[in-house]
PDB file of C-alpha atoms and ligand atoms in Angstrom:
ATOM      1  CA  MET A   1       0.000   0.000   0.000  1.00 48.00           C
ATOM      2  CA  GLY A   2       1.118   3.515  -0.543  1.00 59.00           C
ATOM      3  CA  CYS A   3       1.412   6.357  -2.968  1.00 75.00           C
ATOM      4  CA  SER A   4       3.195   5.659  -6.225  1.00 62.00           C
ATOM      5  CA  ALA A   5       5.481   8.550  -6.991  1.00 50.00           C
ATOM      6  CA  SER A   6       7.261   7.926 -10.293  1.00 48.00           C
ATOM      7  CA  LEU A   7       5.923  11.040 -11.876  1.00 42.00           C
ATOM      8  CA  PRO A   8       7.080  13.873 -14.107  1.00 40.00           C
ATOM      9  CA  ASP A   9       7.332  17.523 -13.076  1.00 39.00           C
ATOM     10  CA  ARG A  10       3.909  18.961 -12.372  1.00 38.00           C
ATOM     11  CA  SER A  11       2.610  22.129 -10.792  1.00 35.00           C
ATOM     12  CA  SER A  12       0.165  21.419  -8.007  1.00 35.00           C
ATOM     13  CA  SER A  13      -0.788  24.855  -6.736  1.00 34.00           C
ATOM     14  CA  GLY A  14      -0.674  28.498  -7.732  1.00 30.00           C
ATOM     15  CA  ARG A  15       2.566  28.959  -5.830  1.00 38.00           C
ATOM     16  CA  LEU A  16       4.368  26.162  -7.641  1.00 41.00           C
ATOM     17  CA  VAL A  17       5.987  26.792 -10.998  1.00 39.00           C
ATOM     18  CA  GLY A  18       7.279  24.584 -13.797  1.00 33.00           C
ATOM     19  CA  PRO A  19      10.754  23.131 -14.176  1.00 31.00           C
ATOM     20  CA  ASN A  20      13.510  25.714 -14.147  1.00 32.00           C
ATOM     21  CA  SER A  21      15.107  25.612 -17.566  1.00 35.00           C
ATOM     22  CA  GLU A  22      16.359  29.211 -18.000  1.00 38.00           C
ATOM     23  CA  ASN A  23      19.844  28.513 -16.661  1.00 39.00           C
ATOM     24  CA  GLY A  24      20.324  24.985 -17.964  1.00 40.00           C
ATOM     25  CA  GLY A  25      19.665  23.493 -14.564  1.00 46.00           C
ATOM     26  CA  ALA A  26      22.595  25.008 -12.647  1.00 57.00           C
ATOM     27  CA  SER A  27      22.133  26.752  -9.303  1.00 67.00           C
ATOM     28  CA  ASP A  28      22.650  30.489  -9.012  1.00 70.00           C
ATOM     29  CA  ALA A  29      21.578  33.003  -6.384  1.00 67.00           C
ATOM     30  CA  LYS A  30      18.013  33.210  -7.709  1.00 84.00           C
ATOM     31  CA  ASN A  31      17.474  29.716  -9.118  1.00 88.00           C
ATOM     32  CA  LEU A  32      18.435  26.986  -6.725  1.00 91.00           C
ATOM     33  CA  ARG A  33      18.630  23.266  -7.400  1.00 94.00           C
ATOM     34  CA  VAL A  34      18.469  21.143  -4.318  1.00 96.00           C
ATOM     35  CA  LYS A  35      18.882  17.423  -3.779  1.00 97.00           C
ATOM     36  CA  LEU A  36      16.387  16.315  -1.128  1.00 98.00           C
ATOM     37  CA  VAL A  37      16.034  12.827   0.319  1.00 98.00           C
ATOM     38  CA  LEU A  38      13.069  11.424   2.257  1.00 98.00           C
ATOM     39  CA  LEU A  39      13.814   8.792   4.890  1.00 98.00           C
ATOM     40  CA  GLY A  40      11.644   6.986   7.419  1.00 98.00           C
ATOM     41  CA  ASP A  41       9.966   3.735   8.312  1.00 97.00           C
ATOM     42  CA  SER A  42       7.861   1.839   5.796  1.00 96.00           C
ATOM     43  CA  GLY A  43       4.273   3.070   5.659  1.00 95.00           C
ATOM     44  CA  VAL A  44       4.754   6.475   7.323  1.00 97.00           C
ATOM     45  CA  GLY A  45       3.609   8.243   4.155  1.00 97.00           C
ATOM     46  CA  LYS A  46       6.792   9.407   2.410  1.00 97.00           C
ATOM     47  CA  SER A  47       5.514   8.653  -1.089  1.00 96.00           C
ATOM     48  CA  CYS A  48       2.140  10.211  -0.279  1.00 96.00           C
ATOM     49  CA  ILE A  49       3.834  13.415   0.906  1.00 97.00           C
ATOM     50  CA  VAL A  50       5.745  13.628  -2.366  1.00 97.00           C
ATOM     51  CA  LEU A  51       2.676  12.835  -4.459  1.00 96.00           C
ATOM     52  CA  ARG A  52       0.677  15.486  -2.618  1.00 97.00           C
ATOM     53  CA  PHE A  53       3.444  18.072  -3.081  1.00 98.00           C
ATOM     54  CA  VAL A  54       4.117  17.326  -6.748  1.00 97.00           C
ATOM     55  CA  ARG A  55       0.629  16.527  -8.043  1.00 95.00           C
ATOM     56  CA  GLY A  56      -1.741  17.692  -5.319  1.00 96.00           C
ATOM     57  CA  GLN A  57      -3.119  14.167  -5.083  1.00 94.00           C
ATOM     58  CA  PHE A  58      -3.581  11.463  -2.470  1.00 95.00           C
ATOM     59  CA  ASP A  59      -3.789   7.857  -3.605  1.00 86.00           C
ATOM     60  CA  PRO A  60      -4.482   5.428  -0.760  1.00 83.00           C
ATOM     61  CA  THR A  61      -4.313   2.380  -3.062  1.00 79.00           C
ATOM     62  CA  SER A  62      -0.920   2.521  -4.770  1.00 62.00           C
ATOM     63  CA  LYS A  63       2.176   0.527  -3.898  1.00 79.00           C
ATOM     64  CA  VAL A  64       5.068   0.283  -1.505  1.00 88.00           C
ATOM     65  CA  THR A  65       8.277   1.932  -2.782  1.00 89.00           C
ATOM     66  CA  VAL A  66      10.881  -0.446  -4.187  1.00 90.00           C
ATOM     67  CA  GLY A  67      14.460   0.891  -3.928  1.00 87.00           C
ATOM     68  CA  ALA A  68      13.660   4.569  -4.398  1.00 89.00           C
ATOM     69  CA  SER A  69      11.828   6.876  -6.762  1.00 93.00           C
ATOM     70  CA  PHE A  70      12.768  10.256  -8.157  1.00 96.00           C
ATOM     71  CA  LEU A  71      10.603  13.308  -8.777  1.00 96.00           C
ATOM     72  CA  SER A  72      11.202  17.001  -9.021  1.00 96.00           C
ATOM     73  CA  GLN A  73       9.162  20.071  -8.255  1.00 97.00           C
ATOM     74  CA  THR A  74       9.960  23.768  -8.419  1.00 97.00           C
ATOM     75  CA  ILE A  75       8.557  26.396  -6.108  1.00 96.00           C
ATOM     76  CA  ALA A  76       8.764  30.176  -6.206  1.00 93.00           C
ATOM     77  CA  LEU A  77       9.494  32.066  -3.016  1.00 89.00           C
ATOM     78  CA  GLN A  78       8.231  35.582  -2.265  1.00 85.00           C
ATOM     79  CA  ASP A  79      11.637  37.131  -3.024  1.00 85.00           C
ATOM     80  CA  SER A  80      11.306  35.648  -6.577  1.00 86.00           C
ATOM     81  CA  THR A  81      13.911  32.977  -5.875  1.00 89.00           C
ATOM     82  CA  THR A  82      12.957  29.621  -7.394  1.00 94.00           C
ATOM     83  CA  VAL A  83      13.905  26.349  -5.769  1.00 95.00           C
ATOM     84  CA  LYS A  84      13.901  23.149  -7.777  1.00 97.00           C
ATOM     85  CA  PHE A  85      13.659  20.197  -5.428  1.00 97.00           C
ATOM     86  CA  GLU A  86      15.154  16.999  -6.843  1.00 97.00           C
ATOM     87  CA  ILE A  87      13.453  14.514  -4.575  1.00 98.00           C
ATOM     88  CA  TRP A  88      14.657  10.994  -3.790  1.00 97.00           C
ATOM     89  CA  ASP A  89      11.863   9.084  -2.071  1.00 97.00           C
ATOM     90  CA  THR A  90      13.559   6.083  -0.455  1.00 96.00           C
ATOM     91  CA  ALA A  91      11.928   2.766   0.388  1.00 94.00           C
ATOM     92  CA  GLY A  92      11.319   2.365   4.122  1.00 93.00           C
ATOM     93  CA  GLN A  93      11.329  -1.415   4.234  1.00 94.00           C
ATOM     94  CA  GLU A  94      14.256  -2.813   6.201  1.00 91.00           C
ATOM     95  CA  ARG A  95      15.537  -4.812   3.226  1.00 91.00           C
ATOM     96  CA  TYR A  96      16.375  -1.517   1.440  1.00 91.00           C
ATOM     97  CA  ALA A  97      18.121   0.160   4.405  1.00 91.00           C
ATOM     98  CA  ALA A  98      21.603  -0.512   3.018  1.00 92.00           C
ATOM     99  CA  LEU A  99      20.746   1.525  -0.097  1.00 94.00           C
ATOM    100  CA  ALA A 100      19.989   4.695   1.848  1.00 95.00           C
ATOM    101  CA  PRO A 101      23.540   6.145   1.728  1.00 95.00           C
ATOM    102  CA  LEU A 102      23.345   6.128  -2.074  1.00 94.00           C
ATOM    103  CA  TYR A 103      20.466   8.560  -1.824  1.00 95.00           C
ATOM    104  CA  TYR A 104      21.417  10.764   1.121  1.00 96.00           C
ATOM    105  CA  ARG A 105      25.042  11.198   0.030  1.00 94.00           C
ATOM    106  CA  GLY A 106      25.406  14.733  -1.304  1.00 92.00           C
ATOM    107  CA  ALA A 107      21.850  15.666  -0.330  1.00 97.00           C
ATOM    108  CA  ALA A 108      21.396  19.282   0.752  1.00 96.00           C
ATOM    109  CA  VAL A 109      18.182  18.389   2.587  1.00 97.00           C
ATOM    110  CA  ALA A 110      16.965  15.282   4.426  1.00 98.00           C
ATOM    111  CA  VAL A 111      13.300  15.023   5.373  1.00 98.00           C
ATOM    112  CA  ILE A 112      12.876  12.377   8.059  1.00 98.00           C
ATOM    113  CA  VAL A 113       9.287  11.217   8.388  1.00 98.00           C
ATOM    114  CA  TYR A 114       7.401   9.361  11.102  1.00 98.00           C
ATOM    115  CA  ASP A 115       3.731   8.534  11.629  1.00 98.00           C
ATOM    116  CA  ILE A 116       2.155  10.243  14.671  1.00 98.00           C
ATOM    117  CA  THR A 117       0.194   7.034  15.398  1.00 98.00           C
ATOM    118  CA  SER A 118       3.376   4.904  15.560  1.00 98.00           C
ATOM    119  CA  PRO A 119       6.011   5.280  18.314  1.00 98.00           C
ATOM    120  CA  GLU A 120       8.131   2.672  16.468  1.00 98.00           C
ATOM    121  CA  SER A 121       8.294   4.978  13.477  1.00 98.00           C
ATOM    122  CA  PHE A 122       9.347   7.855  15.764  1.00 98.00           C
ATOM    123  CA  ASN A 123      12.201   5.660  17.072  1.00 98.00           C
ATOM    124  CA  LYS A 124      13.175   4.853  13.497  1.00 98.00           C
ATOM    125  CA  ALA A 125      13.177   8.560  12.658  1.00 98.00           C
ATOM    126  CA  GLN A 126      15.669   9.109  15.487  1.00 98.00           C
ATOM    127  CA  TYR A 127      17.856   6.376  14.025  1.00 97.00           C
ATOM    128  CA  TRP A 128      17.873   8.211  10.688  1.00 97.00           C
ATOM    129  CA  VAL A 129      18.696  11.531  12.336  1.00 98.00           C
ATOM    130  CA  LYS A 130      21.769   9.968  13.985  1.00 98.00           C
ATOM    131  CA  GLU A 131      22.788   8.315  10.710  1.00 96.00           C
ATOM    132  CA  LEU A 132      22.529  11.645   8.871  1.00 97.00           C
ATOM    133  CA  GLN A 133      24.423  13.485  11.597  1.00 96.00           C
ATOM    134  CA  LYS A 134      27.238  10.948  11.248  1.00 96.00           C
ATOM    135  CA  HIS A 135      27.303  10.419   7.503  1.00 95.00           C
ATOM    136  CA  GLY A 136      25.339  13.232   5.824  1.00 94.00           C
ATOM    137  CA  SER A 137      26.831  16.459   4.433  1.00 93.00           C
ATOM    138  CA  PRO A 138      28.010  18.658   7.338  1.00 93.00           C
ATOM    139  CA  ASP A 139      25.748  21.553   6.306  1.00 93.00           C
ATOM    140  CA  ILE A 140      22.687  19.400   5.508  1.00 96.00           C
ATOM    141  CA  VAL A 141      19.276  20.896   6.335  1.00 97.00           C
ATOM    142  CA  LEU A 142      17.363  18.355   8.445  1.00 97.00           C
ATOM    143  CA  ALA A 143      13.577  18.374   8.730  1.00 98.00           C
ATOM    144  CA  LEU A 144      11.551  16.150  11.061  1.00 98.00           C
ATOM    145  CA  VAL A 145       8.005  15.468   9.890  1.00 98.00           C
ATOM    146  CA  GLY A 146       5.182  13.894  11.907  1.00 98.00           C
ATOM    147  CA  ASN A 147       2.804  12.706   9.188  1.00 98.00           C
ATOM    148  CA  LYS A 148      -0.811  11.439   9.350  1.00 98.00           C
ATOM    149  CA  ALA A 149      -1.783  14.390  11.552  1.00 98.00           C
ATOM    150  CA  ASP A 150      -5.389  13.815  10.401  1.00 98.00           C
ATOM    151  CA  LEU A 151      -5.426  10.647  12.562  1.00 98.00           C
ATOM    152  CA  HIS A 152      -5.421  12.689  15.779  1.00 95.00           C
ATOM    153  CA  GLU A 153      -7.744  10.256  17.593  1.00 97.00           C
ATOM    154  CA  LYS A 154      -5.098   7.536  17.105  1.00 98.00           C
ATOM    155  CA  ARG A 155      -2.149   9.753  18.015  1.00 98.00           C
ATOM    156  CA  GLU A 156       0.566   7.998  20.048  1.00 98.00           C
ATOM    157  CA  VAL A 157       3.455  10.426  19.577  1.00 98.00           C
ATOM    158  CA  PRO A 158       2.720  13.723  21.366  1.00 98.00           C
ATOM    159  CA  VAL A 159       3.472  16.802  19.298  1.00 98.00           C
ATOM    160  CA  GLN A 160       5.734  18.009  22.111  1.00 98.00           C
ATOM    161  CA  ASP A 161       8.008  14.967  21.677  1.00 98.00           C
ATOM    162  CA  GLY A 162       8.559  15.887  18.034  1.00 98.00           C
ATOM    163  CA  ILE A 163       9.176  19.549  18.874  1.00 98.00           C
ATOM    164  CA  GLU A 164      11.665  18.746  21.648  1.00 98.00           C
ATOM    165  CA  TYR A 165      13.589  16.149  19.666  1.00 98.00           C
ATOM    166  CA  ALA A 166      13.857  18.478  16.676  1.00 98.00           C
ATOM    167  CA  GLU A 167      14.983  21.405  18.853  1.00 98.00           C
ATOM    168  CA  LYS A 168      17.699  19.323  20.500  1.00 98.00           C
ATOM    169  CA  ASN A 169      18.992  18.277  17.111  1.00 97.00           C
ATOM    170  CA  GLY A 170      18.785  21.626  15.335  1.00 96.00           C
ATOM    171  CA  MET A 171      16.067  20.436  12.991  1.00 97.00           C
ATOM    172  CA  PHE A 172      13.018  22.068  11.484  1.00 97.00           C
ATOM    173  CA  PHE A 173       9.827  20.320  12.704  1.00 98.00           C
ATOM    174  CA  ILE A 174       6.324  20.164  11.266  1.00 98.00           C
ATOM    175  CA  GLU A 175       3.302  17.871  11.420  1.00 98.00           C
ATOM    176  CA  THR A 176       1.632  17.139   8.086  1.00 98.00           C
ATOM    177  CA  SER A 177      -1.174  15.200   6.518  1.00 98.00           C
ATOM    178  CA  ALA A 178      -0.656  13.939   2.984  1.00 98.00           C
ATOM    179  CA  LYS A 179      -4.306  12.895   3.084  1.00 97.00           C
ATOM    180  CA  THR A 180      -5.765  16.346   3.788  1.00 98.00           C
ATOM    181  CA  ALA A 181      -2.757  18.303   2.363  1.00 98.00           C
ATOM    182  CA  ASP A 182      -2.307  20.028   5.704  1.00 98.00           C
ATOM    183  CA  ASN A 183       1.173  21.648   5.909  1.00 98.00           C
ATOM    184  CA  ILE A 184       2.562  19.839   2.841  1.00 98.00           C
ATOM    185  CA  ASN A 185       3.419  22.944   0.805  1.00 97.00           C
ATOM    186  CA  GLN A 186       4.477  24.698   4.015  1.00 97.00           C
ATOM    187  CA  LEU A 187       6.988  21.904   4.676  1.00 98.00           C
ATOM    188  CA  PHE A 188       8.781  22.523   1.387  1.00 98.00           C
ATOM    189  CA  GLU A 189       8.479  26.318   1.614  1.00 96.00           C
ATOM    190  CA  GLU A 190      10.025  26.326   5.085  1.00 96.00           C
ATOM    191  CA  ILE A 191      12.853  24.085   3.898  1.00 97.00           C
ATOM    192  CA  ALA A 192      13.460  26.420   0.954  1.00 95.00           C
ATOM    193  CA  LYS A 193      13.754  29.392   3.314  1.00 92.00           C
ATOM    194  CA  ARG A 194      16.388  27.569   5.368  1.00 93.00           C
ATOM    195  CA  LEU A 195      18.661  26.690   2.450  1.00 91.00           C
ATOM    196  CA  PRO A 196      22.090  28.230   2.212  1.00 84.00           C
ATOM    197  CA  ARG A 197      22.225  30.538  -0.836  1.00 72.00           C
ATOM    198  CA  PRO A 198      23.187  29.345  -3.382  1.00 60.00           C
ATOM    199  CA  ALA A 199      22.450  25.710  -2.516  1.00 50.00           C
ATOM    200  CA  ILE A 200      24.719  23.053  -3.891  1.00 48.00           C
ATOM    201  CA  SER A 201      23.472  21.864  -7.257  1.00 51.00           C
ATOM    202  CA  SER A 202      23.043  18.172  -7.912  1.00 49.00           C
ATOM    203  CA  THR A 203      22.369  15.746 -10.691  1.00 48.00           C
ATOM    204  CA  GLN A 204      19.673  13.166 -11.176  1.00 50.00           C
ATOM    205  CA  ASN A 205      22.076  10.420 -10.094  1.00 56.00           C
ATOM    206  CA  PRO A 206      21.655   9.258  -6.508  1.00 64.00           C
TER     207      PRO A 206
HETATM  208  N1  LIG B 301      -4.630   8.879   7.233  1.00 66.01           N
HETATM  209  C1  LIG B 301      -3.506   9.066   6.529  1.00 66.01           C
HETATM  210  N2  LIG B 301      -2.958   8.046   5.835  1.00 66.01           N
HETATM  211  C2  LIG B 301      -1.816   8.301   5.140  1.00 66.01           C
HETATM  212  C3  LIG B 301      -1.201   9.575   5.109  1.00 66.01           C
HETATM  213  N3  LIG B 301      -0.087   9.500   4.343  1.00 66.01           N
HETATM  214  C4  LIG B 301      -0.017   8.234   3.908  1.00 66.01           C
HETATM  215  N4  LIG B 301      -1.046   7.507   4.383  1.00 66.01           N
HETATM  216  C5  LIG B 301      -1.316   6.077   4.150  1.00 66.01           C
HETATM  217  O1  LIG B 301      -0.209   5.347   4.679  1.00 66.01           O
HETATM  218  C6  LIG B 301       0.109   4.244   3.849  1.00 66.01           C
HETATM  219  C7  LIG B 301       1.574   4.261   3.467  1.00 66.01           C
HETATM  220  O2  LIG B 301       1.875   5.418   2.688  1.00 66.01           O
HETATM  221  P1  LIG B 301       3.173   5.494   1.756  1.00 66.01           P
HETATM  222  O3  LIG B 301       3.285   6.888   1.247  1.00 66.01           O
HETATM  223  O4  LIG B 301       3.221   4.404   0.780  1.00 66.01           O
HETATM  224  O5  LIG B 301       4.320   5.198   2.829  1.00 66.01           O
HETATM  225  P2  LIG B 301       5.890   5.162   2.575  1.00 66.01           P
HETATM  226  O6  LIG B 301       6.503   5.834   3.761  1.00 66.01           O
HETATM  227  O7  LIG B 301       6.249   5.740   1.241  1.00 66.01           O
HETATM  228  O8  LIG B 301       6.202   3.596   2.606  1.00 66.01           O
HETATM  229  P3  LIG B 301       7.422   2.789   1.888  1.00 66.01           P
HETATM  230  O9  LIG B 301       7.264   2.966   0.431  1.00 66.01           O
HETATM  231  O10 LIG B 301       7.263   1.355   2.319  1.00 66.01           O
HETATM  232  O11 LIG B 301       8.687   3.380   2.432  1.00 66.01           O
HETATM  233  C8  LIG B 301      -0.854   4.311   2.650  1.00 66.01           C
HETATM  234  O12 LIG B 301      -1.917   3.420   2.882  1.00 66.01           O
HETATM  235  C9  LIG B 301      -1.357   5.726   2.663  1.00 66.01           C
HETATM  236  O13 LIG B 301      -2.657   5.829   2.156  1.00 66.01           O
HETATM  237  C10 LIG B 301      -1.820  10.632   5.861  1.00 66.01           C
HETATM  238  O14 LIG B 301      -1.360  11.778   5.918  1.00 66.01           O
HETATM  239  N5  LIG B 301      -2.964  10.313   6.548  1.00 66.01           N
END
Protein backbone atom coordinates (compact mmCIF):
# COMPACT_ATOMS: atom_id res chain seq x y z
CA MET A 1 0.00 0.00 0.00
CA GLY A 2 1.12 3.51 -0.54
CA CYS A 3 1.41 6.36 -2.97
CA SER A 4 3.19 5.66 -6.22
CA ALA A 5 5.48 8.55 -6.99
CA SER A 6 7.26 7.93 -10.29
CA LEU A 7 5.92 11.04 -11.88
CA PRO A 8 7.08 13.87 -14.11
CA ASP A 9 7.33 17.52 -13.08
CA ARG A 10 3.91 18.96 -12.37
CA SER A 11 2.61 22.13 -10.79
CA SER A 12 0.17 21.42 -8.01
CA SER A 13 -0.79 24.86 -6.74
CA GLY A 14 -0.67 28.50 -7.73
CA ARG A 15 2.57 28.96 -5.83
CA LEU A 16 4.37 26.16 -7.64
CA VAL A 17 5.99 26.79 -11.00
CA GLY A 18 7.28 24.58 -13.80
CA PRO A 19 10.75 23.13 -14.18
CA ASN A 20 13.51 25.71 -14.15
CA SER A 21 15.11 25.61 -17.57
CA GLU A 22 16.36 29.21 -18.00
CA ASN A 23 19.84 28.51 -16.66
CA GLY A 24 20.32 24.98 -17.96
CA GLY A 25 19.67 23.49 -14.56
CA ALA A 26 22.59 25.01 -12.65
CA SER A 27 22.13 26.75 -9.30
CA ASP A 28 22.65 30.49 -9.01
CA ALA A 29 21.58 33.00 -6.38
CA LYS A 30 18.01 33.21 -7.71
CA ASN A 31 17.47 29.72 -9.12
CA LEU A 32 18.43 26.99 -6.72
CA ARG A 33 18.63 23.27 -7.40
CA VAL A 34 18.47 21.14 -4.32
CA LYS A 35 18.88 17.42 -3.78
CA LEU A 36 16.39 16.32 -1.13
CA VAL A 37 16.03 12.83 0.32
CA LEU A 38 13.07 11.42 2.26
CA LEU A 39 13.81 8.79 4.89
CA GLY A 40 11.64 6.99 7.42
CA ASP A 41 9.97 3.73 8.31
CA SER A 42 7.86 1.84 5.80
CA GLY A 43 4.27 3.07 5.66
CA VAL A 44 4.75 6.47 7.32
CA GLY A 45 3.61 8.24 4.16
CA LYS A 46 6.79 9.41 2.41
CA SER A 47 5.51 8.65 -1.09
CA CYS A 48 2.14 10.21 -0.28
CA ILE A 49 3.83 13.42 0.91
CA VAL A 50 5.74 13.63 -2.37
CA LEU A 51 2.68 12.83 -4.46
CA ARG A 52 0.68 15.49 -2.62
CA PHE A 53 3.44 18.07 -3.08
CA VAL A 54 4.12 17.33 -6.75
CA ARG A 55 0.63 16.53 -8.04
CA GLY A 56 -1.74 17.69 -5.32
CA GLN A 57 -3.12 14.17 -5.08
CA PHE A 58 -3.58 11.46 -2.47
CA ASP A 59 -3.79 7.86 -3.61
CA PRO A 60 -4.48 5.43 -0.76
CA THR A 61 -4.31 2.38 -3.06
CA SER A 62 -0.92 2.52 -4.77
CA LYS A 63 2.18 0.53 -3.90
CA VAL A 64 5.07 0.28 -1.50
CA THR A 65 8.28 1.93 -2.78
CA VAL A 66 10.88 -0.45 -4.19
CA GLY A 67 14.46 0.89 -3.93
CA ALA A 68 13.66 4.57 -4.40
CA SER A 69 11.83 6.88 -6.76
CA PHE A 70 12.77 10.26 -8.16
CA LEU A 71 10.60 13.31 -8.78
CA SER A 72 11.20 17.00 -9.02
CA GLN A 73 9.16 20.07 -8.25
CA THR A 74 9.96 23.77 -8.42
CA ILE A 75 8.56 26.40 -6.11
CA ALA A 76 8.76 30.18 -6.21
CA LEU A 77 9.49 32.07 -3.02
CA GLN A 78 8.23 35.58 -2.27
CA ASP A 79 11.64 37.13 -3.02
CA SER A 80 11.31 35.65 -6.58
CA THR A 81 13.91 32.98 -5.87
CA THR A 82 12.96 29.62 -7.39
CA VAL A 83 13.91 26.35 -5.77
CA LYS A 84 13.90 23.15 -7.78
CA PHE A 85 13.66 20.20 -5.43
CA GLU A 86 15.15 17.00 -6.84
CA ILE A 87 13.45 14.51 -4.58
CA TRP A 88 14.66 10.99 -3.79
CA ASP A 89 11.86 9.08 -2.07
CA THR A 90 13.56 6.08 -0.46
CA ALA A 91 11.93 2.77 0.39
CA GLY A 92 11.32 2.36 4.12
CA GLN A 93 11.33 -1.41 4.23
CA GLU A 94 14.26 -2.81 6.20
CA ARG A 95 15.54 -4.81 3.23
CA TYR A 96 16.38 -1.52 1.44
CA ALA A 97 18.12 0.16 4.41
CA ALA A 98 21.60 -0.51 3.02
CA LEU A 99 20.75 1.53 -0.10
CA ALA A 100 19.99 4.70 1.85
CA PRO A 101 23.54 6.15 1.73
CA LEU A 102 23.34 6.13 -2.07
CA TYR A 103 20.47 8.56 -1.82
CA TYR A 104 21.42 10.76 1.12
CA ARG A 105 25.04 11.20 0.03
CA GLY A 106 25.41 14.73 -1.30
CA ALA A 107 21.85 15.67 -0.33
CA ALA A 108 21.40 19.28 0.75
CA VAL A 109 18.18 18.39 2.59
CA ALA A 110 16.96 15.28 4.43
CA VAL A 111 13.30 15.02 5.37
CA ILE A 112 12.88 12.38 8.06
CA VAL A 113 9.29 11.22 8.39
CA TYR A 114 7.40 9.36 11.10
CA ASP A 115 3.73 8.53 11.63
CA ILE A 116 2.16 10.24 14.67
CA THR A 117 0.19 7.03 15.40
CA SER A 118 3.38 4.90 15.56
CA PRO A 119 6.01 5.28 18.31
CA GLU A 120 8.13 2.67 16.47
CA SER A 121 8.29 4.98 13.48
CA PHE A 122 9.35 7.86 15.76
CA ASN A 123 12.20 5.66 17.07
CA LYS A 124 13.17 4.85 13.50
CA ALA A 125 13.18 8.56 12.66
CA GLN A 126 15.67 9.11 15.49
CA TYR A 127 17.86 6.38 14.03
CA TRP A 128 17.87 8.21 10.69
CA VAL A 129 18.70 11.53 12.34
CA LYS A 130 21.77 9.97 13.98
CA GLU A 131 22.79 8.31 10.71
CA LEU A 132 22.53 11.65 8.87
CA GLN A 133 24.42 13.49 11.60
CA LYS A 134 27.24 10.95 11.25
CA HIS A 135 27.30 10.42 7.50
CA GLY A 136 25.34 13.23 5.82
CA SER A 137 26.83 16.46 4.43
CA PRO A 138 28.01 18.66 7.34
CA ASP A 139 25.75 21.55 6.31
CA ILE A 140 22.69 19.40 5.51
CA VAL A 141 19.28 20.90 6.34
CA LEU A 142 17.36 18.35 8.44
CA ALA A 143 13.58 18.37 8.73
CA LEU A 144 11.55 16.15 11.06
CA VAL A 145 8.01 15.47 9.89
CA GLY A 146 5.18 13.89 11.91
CA ASN A 147 2.80 12.71 9.19
CA LYS A 148 -0.81 11.44 9.35
CA ALA A 149 -1.78 14.39 11.55
CA ASP A 150 -5.39 13.82 10.40
CA LEU A 151 -5.43 10.65 12.56
CA HIS A 152 -5.42 12.69 15.78
CA GLU A 153 -7.74 10.26 17.59
CA LYS A 154 -5.10 7.54 17.11
CA ARG A 155 -2.15 9.75 18.01
CA GLU A 156 0.57 8.00 20.05
CA VAL A 157 3.46 10.43 19.58
CA PRO A 158 2.72 13.72 21.37
CA VAL A 159 3.47 16.80 19.30
CA GLN A 160 5.73 18.01 22.11
CA ASP A 161 8.01 14.97 21.68
CA GLY A 162 8.56 15.89 18.03
CA ILE A 163 9.18 19.55 18.87
CA GLU A 164 11.66 18.75 21.65
CA TYR A 165 13.59 16.15 19.67
CA ALA A 166 13.86 18.48 16.68
CA GLU A 167 14.98 21.41 18.85
CA LYS A 168 17.70 19.32 20.50
CA ASN A 169 18.99 18.28 17.11
CA GLY A 170 18.79 21.63 15.34
CA MET A 171 16.07 20.44 12.99
CA PHE A 172 13.02 22.07 11.48
CA PHE A 173 9.83 20.32 12.70
CA ILE A 174 6.32 20.16 11.27
CA GLU A 175 3.30 17.87 11.42
CA THR A 176 1.63 17.14 8.09
CA SER A 177 -1.17 15.20 6.52
CA ALA A 178 -0.66 13.94 2.98
CA LYS A 179 -4.31 12.89 3.08
CA THR A 180 -5.77 16.35 3.79
CA ALA A 181 -2.76 18.30 2.36
CA ASP A 182 -2.31 20.03 5.70
CA ASN A 183 1.17 21.65 5.91
CA ILE A 184 2.56 19.84 2.84
CA ASN A 185 3.42 22.94 0.80
CA GLN A 186 4.48 24.70 4.02
CA LEU A 187 6.99 21.90 4.68
CA PHE A 188 8.78 22.52 1.39
CA GLU A 189 8.48 26.32 1.61
CA GLU A 190 10.03 26.33 5.09
CA ILE A 191 12.85 24.08 3.90
CA ALA A 192 13.46 26.42 0.95
CA LYS A 193 13.75 29.39 3.31
CA ARG A 194 16.39 27.57 5.37
CA LEU A 195 18.66 26.69 2.45
CA PRO A 196 22.09 28.23 2.21
CA ARG A 197 22.22 30.54 -0.84
CA PRO A 198 23.19 29.34 -3.38
CA ALA A 199 22.45 25.71 -2.52
CA ILE A 200 24.72 23.05 -3.89
CA SER A 201 23.47 21.86 -7.26
CA SER A 202 23.04 18.17 -7.91
CA THR A 203 22.37 15.75 -10.69
CA GLN A 204 19.67 13.17 -11.18
CA ASN A 205 22.08 10.42 -10.09
CA PRO A 206 21.65 9.26 -6.51
N1 LIG B 1 -4.63 8.88 7.23
C1 LIG B 1 -3.51 9.07 6.53
N2 LIG B 1 -2.96 8.05 5.83
C2 LIG B 1 -1.82 8.30 5.14
C3 LIG B 1 -1.20 9.57 5.11
N3 LIG B 1 -0.09 9.50 4.34
C4 LIG B 1 -0.02 8.23 3.91
N4 LIG B 1 -1.05 7.51 4.38
C5 LIG B 1 -1.32 6.08 4.15
O1 LIG B 1 -0.21 5.35 4.68
C6 LIG B 1 0.11 4.24 3.85
C7 LIG B 1 1.57 4.26 3.47
O2 LIG B 1 1.87 5.42 2.69
P1 LIG B 1 3.17 5.49 1.76
O3 LIG B 1 3.29 6.89 1.25
O4 LIG B 1 3.22 4.40 0.78
O5 LIG B 1 4.32 5.20 2.83
P2 LIG B 1 5.89 5.16 2.58
O6 LIG B 1 6.50 5.83 3.76
O7 LIG B 1 6.25 5.74 1.24
O8 LIG B 1 6.20 3.60 2.61
P3 LIG B 1 7.42 2.79 1.89
O9 LIG B 1 7.26 2.97 0.43
O10 LIG B 1 7.26 1.36 2.32
O11 LIG B 1 8.69 3.38 2.43
C8 LIG B 1 -0.85 4.31 2.65
O12 LIG B 1 -1.92 3.42 2.88
C9 LIG B 1 -1.36 5.73 2.66
O13 LIG B 1 -2.66 5.83 2.16
C10 LIG B 1 -1.82 10.63 5.86
O14 LIG B 1 -1.36 11.78 5.92
N5 LIG B 1 -2.96 10.31 6.55
